């Protein structure tokens, strides 16, 4: 694996850690907090929708997204990294403040700019009701 591919894989792990800490109902997001991981302008493709994002409109989206989340975690099944970015096949477990747990199987393609911030977030996910057997952590 090249140094850039290794860097991209490390940045993806840092992003998932950022999500675990910040995508919860009890965290106040700010543009400065979002700027820790996201470029000033980036592109989002999510389940057939796409939009140009910036810290302001992403903050509004994320505030709604995380409003009922008590915790979010990821189990990575497969990774692919090269000089251009990272692809993660994963299971996301979202625990809600009212006690429910939602499971999502997702493919996430991430590309980062020179500063190590997300320039592209391309995700396809489906809700799942079953546990994945033999998955790596």
Tab-separated table of N, CA and C in Angstrom:
chain	number	residue	atom	x	y	z
A	1	UNK	N	0.853	-1.173	0.000
A	1	UNK	CA	0.000	0.000	0.000
A	1	UNK	C	0.901	1.239	0.000
A	2	UNK	N	0.553	2.201	-0.817
A	2	UNK	CA	1.347	3.432	-0.891
A	2	UNK	C	1.131	4.284	0.350
A	3	UNK	N	2.015	5.254	0.528
A	3	UNK	CA	1.885	6.171	1.671
A	3	UNK	C	0.581	6.963	1.581
A	4	UNK	N	0.190	7.387	0.373
A	4	UNK	CA	-1.068	8.131	0.224
A	4	UNK	C	-2.277	7.258	0.527
A	5	UNK	N	-2.236	6.004	0.101
A	5	UNK	CA	-3.342	5.088	0.406
A	5	UNK	C	-3.440	4.871	1.904
A	6	UNK	N	-2.298	4.690	2.564
A	6	UNK	CA	-2.282	4.521	4.019
A	6	UNK	C	-2.831	5.764	4.715
A	7	UNK	N	-2.445	6.946	4.214
A	7	UNK	CA	-2.950	8.212	4.759
A	7	UNK	C	-4.467	8.278	4.614
A	8	UNK	N	-4.986	7.919	3.441
A	8	UNK	CA	-6.428	7.961	3.213
A	8	UNK	C	-7.166	7.012	4.138
A	9	UNK	N	-6.616	5.837	4.373
A	9	UNK	CA	-7.235	4.887	5.290
A	9	UNK	C	-7.248	5.443	6.712
A	10	UNK	N	-6.160	6.063	7.117
A	10	UNK	CA	-6.091	6.677	8.447
A	10	UNK	C	-7.096	7.819	8.571
A	11	UNK	N	-7.227	8.645	7.533
A	11	UNK	CA	-8.196	9.745	7.558
A	11	UNK	C	-9.626	9.212	7.661
A	12	UNK	N	-9.915	8.103	6.984
A	12	UNK	CA	-11.253	7.502	7.065
A	12	UNK	C	-11.541	7.031	8.486
A	13	UNK	N	-10.569	6.397	9.129
A	13	UNK	CA	-10.752	5.957	10.507
A	13	UNK	C	-10.971	7.150	11.436
A	14	UNK	N	-10.223	8.226	11.218
A	14	UNK	CA	-10.395	9.432	12.029
A	14	UNK	C	-11.783	10.040	11.828
A	15	UNK	N	-12.276	9.983	10.605
A	15	UNK	CA	-13.618	10.495	10.322
A	15	UNK	C	-14.675	9.672	11.054
A	16	UNK	N	-14.559	8.358	11.039
A	16	UNK	CA	-15.524	7.522	11.758
A	16	UNK	C	-15.460	7.788	13.259
A	17	UNK	N	-14.259	7.998	13.779
A	17	UNK	CA	-14.124	8.358	15.201
A	17	UNK	C	-14.795	9.707	15.477
A	18	UNK	N	-14.629	10.671	14.576
A	18	UNK	CA	-15.277	11.985	14.701
A	18	UNK	C	-16.791	11.799	14.733
A	19	UNK	N	-17.308	10.956	13.829
A	19	UNK	CA	-18.749	10.675	13.798
A	19	UNK	C	-19.216	10.095	15.128
A	20	UNK	N	-18.463	9.138	15.668
A	20	UNK	CA	-18.843	8.515	16.942
A	20	UNK	C	-18.946	9.561	18.055
A	21	UNK	N	-18.023	10.502	18.077
A	21	UNK	CA	-18.013	11.531	19.128
A	21	UNK	C	-19.064	12.610	18.921
A	22	UNK	N	-19.349	12.947	17.679
A	22	UNK	CA	-20.122	14.162	17.403
A	22	UNK	C	-21.521	13.964	16.831
A	23	UNK	N	-21.805	12.820	16.256
A	23	UNK	CA	-23.136	12.619	15.685
A	23	UNK	C	-24.052	11.983	16.728
A	24	UNK	N	-24.267	12.752	17.788
A	24	UNK	CA	-25.133	12.364	18.900
A	24	UNK	C	-26.025	13.548	19.244
A	25	UNK	N	-27.181	13.240	19.781
A	25	UNK	CA	-28.163	14.277	20.100
A	25	UNK	C	-27.641	15.318	21.078
A	26	UNK	N	-26.693	14.945	21.931
A	26	UNK	CA	-26.235	15.842	23.001
A	26	UNK	C	-24.981	16.640	22.651
A	27	UNK	N	-24.581	16.627	21.392
A	27	UNK	CA	-23.402	17.388	20.958
A	27	UNK	C	-23.871	18.576	20.116
A	28	UNK	N	-23.401	19.754	20.467
A	28	UNK	CA	-23.723	20.962	19.698
A	28	UNK	C	-22.708	21.110	18.573
A	29	UNK	N	-23.172	20.930	17.360
A	29	UNK	CA	-22.284	21.086	16.205
A	29	UNK	C	-22.126	22.560	15.863
A	30	UNK	N	-20.935	22.904	15.428
A	30	UNK	CA	-20.643	24.252	14.941
A	30	UNK	C	-19.917	24.111	13.620
A	31	UNK	N	-19.908	25.164	12.809
A	31	UNK	CA	-19.101	25.092	11.578
A	31	UNK	C	-17.629	24.778	11.874
A	32	UNK	N	-17.097	25.294	12.974
A	32	UNK	CA	-15.697	25.012	13.326
A	32	UNK	C	-15.492	23.531	13.628
A	33	UNK	N	-16.438	22.914	14.300
A	33	UNK	CA	-16.337	21.489	14.586
A	33	UNK	C	-16.423	20.676	13.299
A	34	UNK	N	-17.322	21.042	12.420
A	34	UNK	CA	-17.453	20.357	11.133
A	34	UNK	C	-16.184	20.538	10.307
A	35	UNK	N	-15.550	21.701	10.397
A	35	UNK	CA	-14.322	21.984	9.657
A	35	UNK	C	-13.145	21.111	10.097
A	36	UNK	N	-13.261	20.459	11.243
A	36	UNK	CA	-12.205	19.543	11.666
A	36	UNK	C	-12.037	18.400	10.679
A	37	UNK	N	-13.109	17.985	10.019
A	37	UNK	CA	-13.064	16.812	9.133
A	37	UNK	C	-13.540	17.070	7.713
A	38	UNK	N	-14.263	18.175	7.477
A	38	UNK	CA	-14.855	18.402	6.157
A	38	UNK	C	-14.280	19.658	5.519
A	39	UNK	N	-13.982	19.562	4.224
A	39	UNK	CA	-13.472	20.703	3.472
A	39	UNK	C	-14.511	21.829	3.476
A	40	UNK	N	-14.083	23.063	3.229
A	40	UNK	CA	-15.043	24.180	3.203
A	40	UNK	C	-16.193	23.947	2.220
A	41	UNK	N	-15.904	23.303	1.111
A	41	UNK	CA	-16.922	22.901	0.133
A	41	UNK	C	-16.615	21.461	-0.253
A	42	UNK	N	-17.651	20.618	-0.212
A	42	UNK	CA	-17.473	19.220	-0.567
A	42	UNK	C	-18.749	18.706	-1.220
A	43	UNK	N	-18.667	17.522	-1.789
A	43	UNK	CA	-19.796	16.945	-2.512
A	43	UNK	C	-20.322	15.736	-1.753
A	44	UNK	N	-21.642	15.643	-1.681
A	44	UNK	CA	-22.298	14.513	-1.032
A	44	UNK	C	-23.181	13.817	-2.055
A	45	UNK	N	-23.014	12.506	-2.169
A	45	UNK	CA	-23.934	11.631	-2.886
A	45	UNK	C	-24.410	10.632	-1.851
A	46	UNK	N	-25.715	10.580	-1.602
A	46	UNK	CA	-26.247	9.665	-0.598
A	46	UNK	C	-27.548	9.060	-1.093
A	47	UNK	N	-27.528	7.766	-1.332
A	47	UNK	CA	-28.721	7.023	-1.739
A	47	UNK	C	-29.487	7.703	-2.869
A	48	UNK	N	-28.767	8.085	-3.904
A	48	UNK	CA	-29.398	8.653	-5.084
A	48	UNK	C	-29.589	10.152	-5.073
A	49	UNK	N	-29.297	10.809	-3.961
A	49	UNK	CA	-29.392	12.269	-3.898
A	49	UNK	C	-27.984	12.835	-3.909
A	50	UNK	N	-27.841	14.010	-4.497
A	50	UNK	CA	-26.525	14.643	-4.470
A	50	UNK	C	-26.695	16.139	-4.216
A	51	UNK	N	-25.693	16.698	-3.558
A	51	UNK	CA	-25.703	18.137	-3.338
A	51	UNK	C	-24.306	18.633	-3.034
A	52	UNK	N	-24.104	19.911	-3.319
A	52	UNK	CA	-22.877	20.593	-2.939
A	52	UNK	C	-23.049	21.031	-1.498
A	53	UNK	N	-22.078	20.696	-0.672
A	53	UNK	CA	-22.192	20.998	0.754
A	53	UNK	C	-21.120	21.989	1.181
A	54	UNK	N	-21.437	22.700	2.236
A	54	UNK	CA	-20.465	23.547	2.921
A	54	UNK	C	-20.738	23.381	4.414
A	55	UNK	N	-19.940	24.000	5.230
A	55	UNK	CA	-20.084	23.799	6.672
A	55	UNK	C	-21.451	24.225	7.190
A	56	UNK	N	-22.017	25.277	6.626
A	56	UNK	CA	-23.321	25.760	7.075
A	56	UNK	C	-24.453	24.822	6.732
A	57	UNK	N	-24.566	24.415	5.454
A	57	UNK	CA	-25.688	23.546	5.106
A	57	UNK	C	-25.480	22.132	5.644
A	58	UNK	N	-24.214	21.719	5.819
A	58	UNK	CA	-23.974	20.410	6.420
A	58	UNK	C	-24.346	20.433	7.904
A	59	UNK	N	-24.089	21.536	8.571
A	59	UNK	CA	-24.476	21.650	9.977
A	59	UNK	C	-25.989	21.501	10.114
A	60	UNK	N	-26.748	22.165	9.261
A	60	UNK	CA	-28.211	22.064	9.323
A	60	UNK	C	-28.655	20.616	9.086
A	61	UNK	N	-28.063	19.973	8.081
A	61	UNK	CA	-28.421	18.578	7.802
A	61	UNK	C	-28.069	17.685	8.994
A	62	UNK	N	-26.841	17.802	9.499
A	62	UNK	CA	-26.388	16.933	10.578
A	62	UNK	C	-27.161	17.146	11.873
A	63	UNK	N	-27.585	18.380	12.150
A	63	UNK	CA	-28.392	18.634	13.347
A	63	UNK	C	-29.684	17.823	13.292
A	64	UNK	N	-30.329	17.790	12.145
A	64	UNK	CA	-31.538	16.980	12.001
A	64	UNK	C	-31.243	15.493	12.052
A	65	UNK	N	-30.167	15.090	11.387
A	65	UNK	CA	-29.773	13.682	11.330
A	65	UNK	C	-29.517	13.115	12.722
A	66	UNK	N	-28.817	13.842	13.555
A	66	UNK	CA	-28.374	13.333	14.852
A	66	UNK	C	-29.365	13.587	15.993
A	67	UNK	N	-30.466	14.244	15.714
A	67	UNK	CA	-31.397	14.677	16.760
A	67	UNK	C	-31.879	13.545	17.661
A	68	UNK	N	-32.002	12.330	17.138
A	68	UNK	CA	-32.491	11.210	17.941
A	68	UNK	C	-31.416	10.157	18.193
A	69	UNK	N	-30.149	10.473	17.907
A	69	UNK	CA	-29.077	9.484	18.041
A	69	UNK	C	-28.423	9.578	19.416
A	70	UNK	N	-28.453	8.465	20.145
A	70	UNK	CA	-27.733	8.365	21.417
A	70	UNK	C	-26.279	7.979	21.158
A	71	UNK	N	-26.072	7.068	20.190
A	71	UNK	CA	-24.714	6.682	19.803
A	71	UNK	C	-24.741	6.075	18.410
A	72	UNK	N	-23.592	6.160	17.759
A	72	UNK	CA	-23.434	5.545	16.451
A	72	UNK	C	-22.088	4.837	16.449
A	73	UNK	N	-22.062	3.645	15.861
A	73	UNK	CA	-20.817	2.891	15.783
A	73	UNK	C	-20.764	2.168	14.446
A	74	UNK	N	-19.574	1.736	14.100
A	74	UNK	CA	-19.341	1.113	12.804
A	74	UNK	C	-18.568	-0.180	12.974
A	75	UNK	N	-18.948	-1.171	12.219
A	75	UNK	CA	-18.188	-2.406	12.105
A	75	UNK	C	-17.763	-2.490	10.640
A	76	UNK	N	-16.481	-2.396	10.418
A	76	UNK	CA	-15.938	-2.412	9.059
A	76	UNK	C	-15.755	-3.863	8.627
A	77	UNK	N	-16.334	-4.212	7.468
A	77	UNK	CA	-16.204	-5.564	6.927
A	77	UNK	C	-15.044	-5.644	5.940
A	78	UNK	N	-14.937	-4.652	5.080
A	78	UNK	CA	-13.902	-4.632	4.047
A	78	UNK	C	-13.449	-3.196	3.838
A	79	UNK	N	-12.189	-3.025	3.487
A	79	UNK	CA	-11.670	-1.703	3.129
A	79	UNK	C	-10.895	-1.812	1.833
A	80	UNK	N	-10.922	-0.743	1.100
A	80	UNK	CA	-10.086	-0.596	-0.085
A	80	UNK	C	-9.559	0.824	-0.085
A	81	UNK	N	-8.254	0.965	-0.208
A	81	UNK	CA	-7.665	2.303	-0.195
A	81	UNK	C	-6.625	2.395	-1.291
A	82	UNK	N	-6.629	3.553	-1.951
A	82	UNK	CA	-5.584	3.851	-2.928
A	82	UNK	C	-5.239	5.328	-2.799
A	83	UNK	N	-4.463	5.828	-3.754
A	83	UNK	CA	-4.035	7.228	-3.671
A	83	UNK	C	-5.198	8.208	-3.811
A	84	UNK	N	-6.314	7.759	-4.406
A	84	UNK	CA	-7.451	8.648	-4.643
A	84	UNK	C	-8.419	8.701	-3.467
A	85	UNK	N	-8.523	7.623	-2.682
A	85	UNK	CA	-9.497	7.629	-1.599
A	85	UNK	C	-9.635	6.280	-0.941
A	86	UNK	N	-10.783	6.085	-0.291
A	86	UNK	CA	-11.060	4.885	0.494
A	86	UNK	C	-12.488	4.432	0.217
A	87	UNK	N	-12.681	3.124	0.164
A	87	UNK	CA	-14.016	2.536	0.127
A	87	UNK	C	-14.151	1.648	1.354
A	88	UNK	N	-15.248	1.821	2.076
A	88	UNK	CA	-15.535	1.034	3.265
A	88	UNK	C	-16.856	0.305	3.089
A	89	UNK	N	-16.841	-0.998	3.302
A	89	UNK	CA	-18.074	-1.778	3.409
A	89	UNK	C	-18.276	-1.981	4.900
A	90	UNK	N	-19.431	-1.562	5.408
A	90	UNK	CA	-19.579	-1.554	6.853
A	90	UNK	C	-21.021	-1.727	7.296
A	91	UNK	N	-21.150	-1.979	8.590
A	91	UNK	CA	-22.435	-2.008	9.275
A	91	UNK	C	-22.425	-0.852	10.260
A	92	UNK	N	-23.419	0.012	10.176
A	92	UNK	CA	-23.579	1.098	11.142
A	92	UNK	C	-24.683	0.699	12.114
A	93	UNK	N	-24.400	0.866	13.391
A	93	UNK	CA	-25.374	0.605	14.440
A	93	UNK	C	-25.721	1.944	15.086
A	94	UNK	N	-26.978	2.317	14.976
A	94	UNK	CA	-27.447	3.597	15.503
A	94	UNK	C	-28.402	3.319	16.654
A	95	UNK	N	-27.987	3.727	17.840
A	95	UNK	CA	-28.839	3.594	19.023
A	95	UNK	C	-29.566	4.920	19.226
A	96	UNK	N	-30.875	4.841	19.331
A	96	UNK	CA	-31.714	6.038	19.447
A	96	UNK	C	-31.955	6.397	20.913
A	97	UNK	N	-32.242	7.665	21.141
A	97	UNK	CA	-32.468	8.131	22.510
A	97	UNK	C	-33.694	7.462	23.139
A	98	UNK	N	-34.640	7.024	22.354
A	98	UNK	CA	-35.837	6.375	22.885
A	98	UNK	C	-35.659	4.868	23.050
A	99	UNK	N	-34.432	4.354	22.814
A	99	UNK	CA	-34.140	2.957	23.092
A	99	UNK	C	-34.049	2.029	21.895
A	100	UNK	N	-34.544	2.416	20.742
A	100	UNK	CA	-34.483	1.555	19.559
A	100	UNK	C	-33.058	1.516	19.004
A	101	UNK	N	-32.770	0.458	18.254
A	101	UNK	CA	-31.493	0.333	17.552
A	101	UNK	C	-31.771	0.100	16.080
A	102	UNK	N	-31.145	0.893	15.228
A	102	UNK	CA	-31.253	0.744	13.782
A	102	UNK	C	-29.923	0.247	13.246
A	103	UNK	N	-29.994	-0.711	12.313
A	103	UNK	CA	-28.809	-1.259	11.661
A	103	UNK	C	-28.838	-0.888	10.191
A	104	UNK	N	-27.698	-0.460	9.664
A	104	UNK	CA	-27.577	-0.101	8.259
A	104	UNK	C	-26.332	-0.754	7.678
A	105	UNK	N	-26.485	-1.386	6.515
A	105	UNK	CA	-25.331	-1.865	5.764
A	105	UNK	C	-25.008	-0.786	4.747
A	106	UNK	N	-23.736	-0.408	4.681
A	106	UNK	CA	-23.368	0.737	3.851
A	106	UNK	C	-22.072	0.498	3.091
A	107	UNK	N	-22.003	1.120	1.930
A	107	UNK	CA	-20.768	1.262	1.162
A	107	UNK	C	-20.487	2.756	1.144
A	108	UNK	N	-19.296	3.124	1.556
A	108	UNK	CA	-18.931	4.533	1.659
A	108	UNK	C	-17.628	4.764	0.917
A	109	UNK	N	-17.677	5.660	-0.053
A	109	UNK	CA	-16.488	6.097	-0.785
A	109	UNK	C	-16.137	7.486	-0.280
A	110	UNK	N	-14.908	7.641	0.165
A	110	UNK	CA	-14.423	8.932	0.662
A	110	UNK	C	-13.214	9.374	-0.147
A	111	UNK	N	-13.194	10.666	-0.469
A	111	UNK	CA	-12.017	11.291	-1.063
A	111	UNK	C	-11.679	12.496	-0.194
A	112	UNK	N	-10.386	12.739	-0.045
A	112	UNK	CA	-9.901	13.801	0.828
A	112	UNK	C	-9.092	14.810	0.026
A	113	UNK	N	-9.100	16.060	0.485
A	113	UNK	CA	-8.275	17.086	-0.160
A	113	UNK	C	-6.860	17.039	0.423
A	114	UNK	N	-6.022	17.960	-0.022
A	114	UNK	CA	-4.627	17.993	0.416
A	114	UNK	C	-4.504	18.215	1.918
A	115	UNK	N	-5.476	18.893	2.512
A	115	UNK	CA	-5.458	19.166	3.946
A	115	UNK	C	-5.987	17.985	4.773
A	116	UNK	N	-6.426	16.923	4.104
A	116	UNK	CA	-6.938	15.763	4.813
A	116	UNK	C	-8.402	15.858	5.195
A	117	UNK	N	-9.116	16.790	4.591
A	117	UNK	CA	-10.536	16.954	4.883
A	117	UNK	C	-11.377	16.283	3.793
A	118	UNK	N	-12.571	15.871	4.159
A	118	UNK	CA	-13.464	15.201	3.212
A	118	UNK	C	-13.817	16.149	2.070
A	119	UNK	N	-13.544	15.699	0.851
A	119	UNK	CA	-13.920	16.436	-0.353
A	119	UNK	C	-15.106	15.759	-1.049
A	120	UNK	N	-15.250	14.443	-0.823
A	120	UNK	CA	-16.360	13.672	-1.400
A	120	UNK	C	-16.825	12.646	-0.380
A	121	UNK	N	-18.127	12.631	-0.139
A	121	UNK	CA	-18.792	11.613	0.685
A	121	UNK	C	-19.821	10.973	-0.227
A	122	UNK	N	-19.595	9.712	-0.604
A	122	UNK	CA	-20.514	9.007	-1.497
A	122	UNK	C	-20.941	7.717	-0.795
A	123	UNK	N	-22.200	7.691	-0.393
A	123	UNK	CA	-22.702	6.590	0.426
A	123	UNK	C	-23.962	5.989	-0.166
A	124	UNK	N	-24.027	4.675	-0.074
A	124	UNK	CA	-25.252	3.935	-0.356
A	124	UNK	C	-25.478	3.043	0.856
A	125	UNK	N	-26.646	3.163	1.464
A	125	UNK	CA	-26.929	2.315	2.619
A	125	UNK	C	-28.341	1.769	2.545
A	126	UNK	N	-28.527	0.640	3.192
A	126	UNK	CA	-29.835	0.008	3.305
A	126	UNK	C	-30.036	-0.400	4.754
A	127	UNK	N	-31.248	-0.281	5.188
A	127	UNK	CA	-31.579	-0.703	6.549
A	127	UNK	C	-31.577	-2.224	6.594
A	128	UNK	N	-31.056	-2.773	7.679
A	128	UNK	CA	-30.970	-4.212	7.841
A	128	UNK	C	-31.592	-4.593	9.171
A	129	UNK	N	-32.143	-5.759	9.236
A	129	UNK	CA	-32.746	-6.235	10.485
A	129	UNK	C	-31.965	-7.392	11.091
A	130	UNK	N	-30.900	-7.840	10.437
A	130	UNK	CA	-30.175	-9.005	10.928
A	130	UNK	C	-28.713	-8.679	11.195
A	131	UNK	N	-28.117	-9.435	12.084
A	131	UNK	CA	-26.690	-9.308	12.379
A	131	UNK	C	-25.891	-9.985	11.274
A	132	UNK	N	-24.705	-9.470	11.030
A	132	UNK	CA	-23.803	-10.054	10.047
A	132	UNK	C	-22.892	-11.035	10.773
A	133	UNK	N	-22.850	-12.268	10.323
A	133	UNK	CA	-22.040	-13.288	10.967
A	133	UNK	C	-20.626	-13.242	10.418
A	134	UNK	N	-19.641	-13.307	11.311
A	134	UNK	CA	-18.248	-13.384	10.897
A	134	UNK	C	-17.648	-12.071	10.432
A	135	UNK	N	-18.250	-10.972	10.771
A	135	UNK	CA	-17.749	-9.664	10.321
A	135	UNK	C	-16.556	-9.242	11.156
A	136	UNK	N	-15.620	-8.579	10.513
A	136	UNK	CA	-14.448	-8.043	11.208
A	136	UNK	C	-14.841	-6.759	11.922
A	137	UNK	N	-14.108	-6.463	12.974
A	137	UNK	CA	-14.364	-5.215	13.710
A	137	UNK	C	-13.437	-4.140	13.230
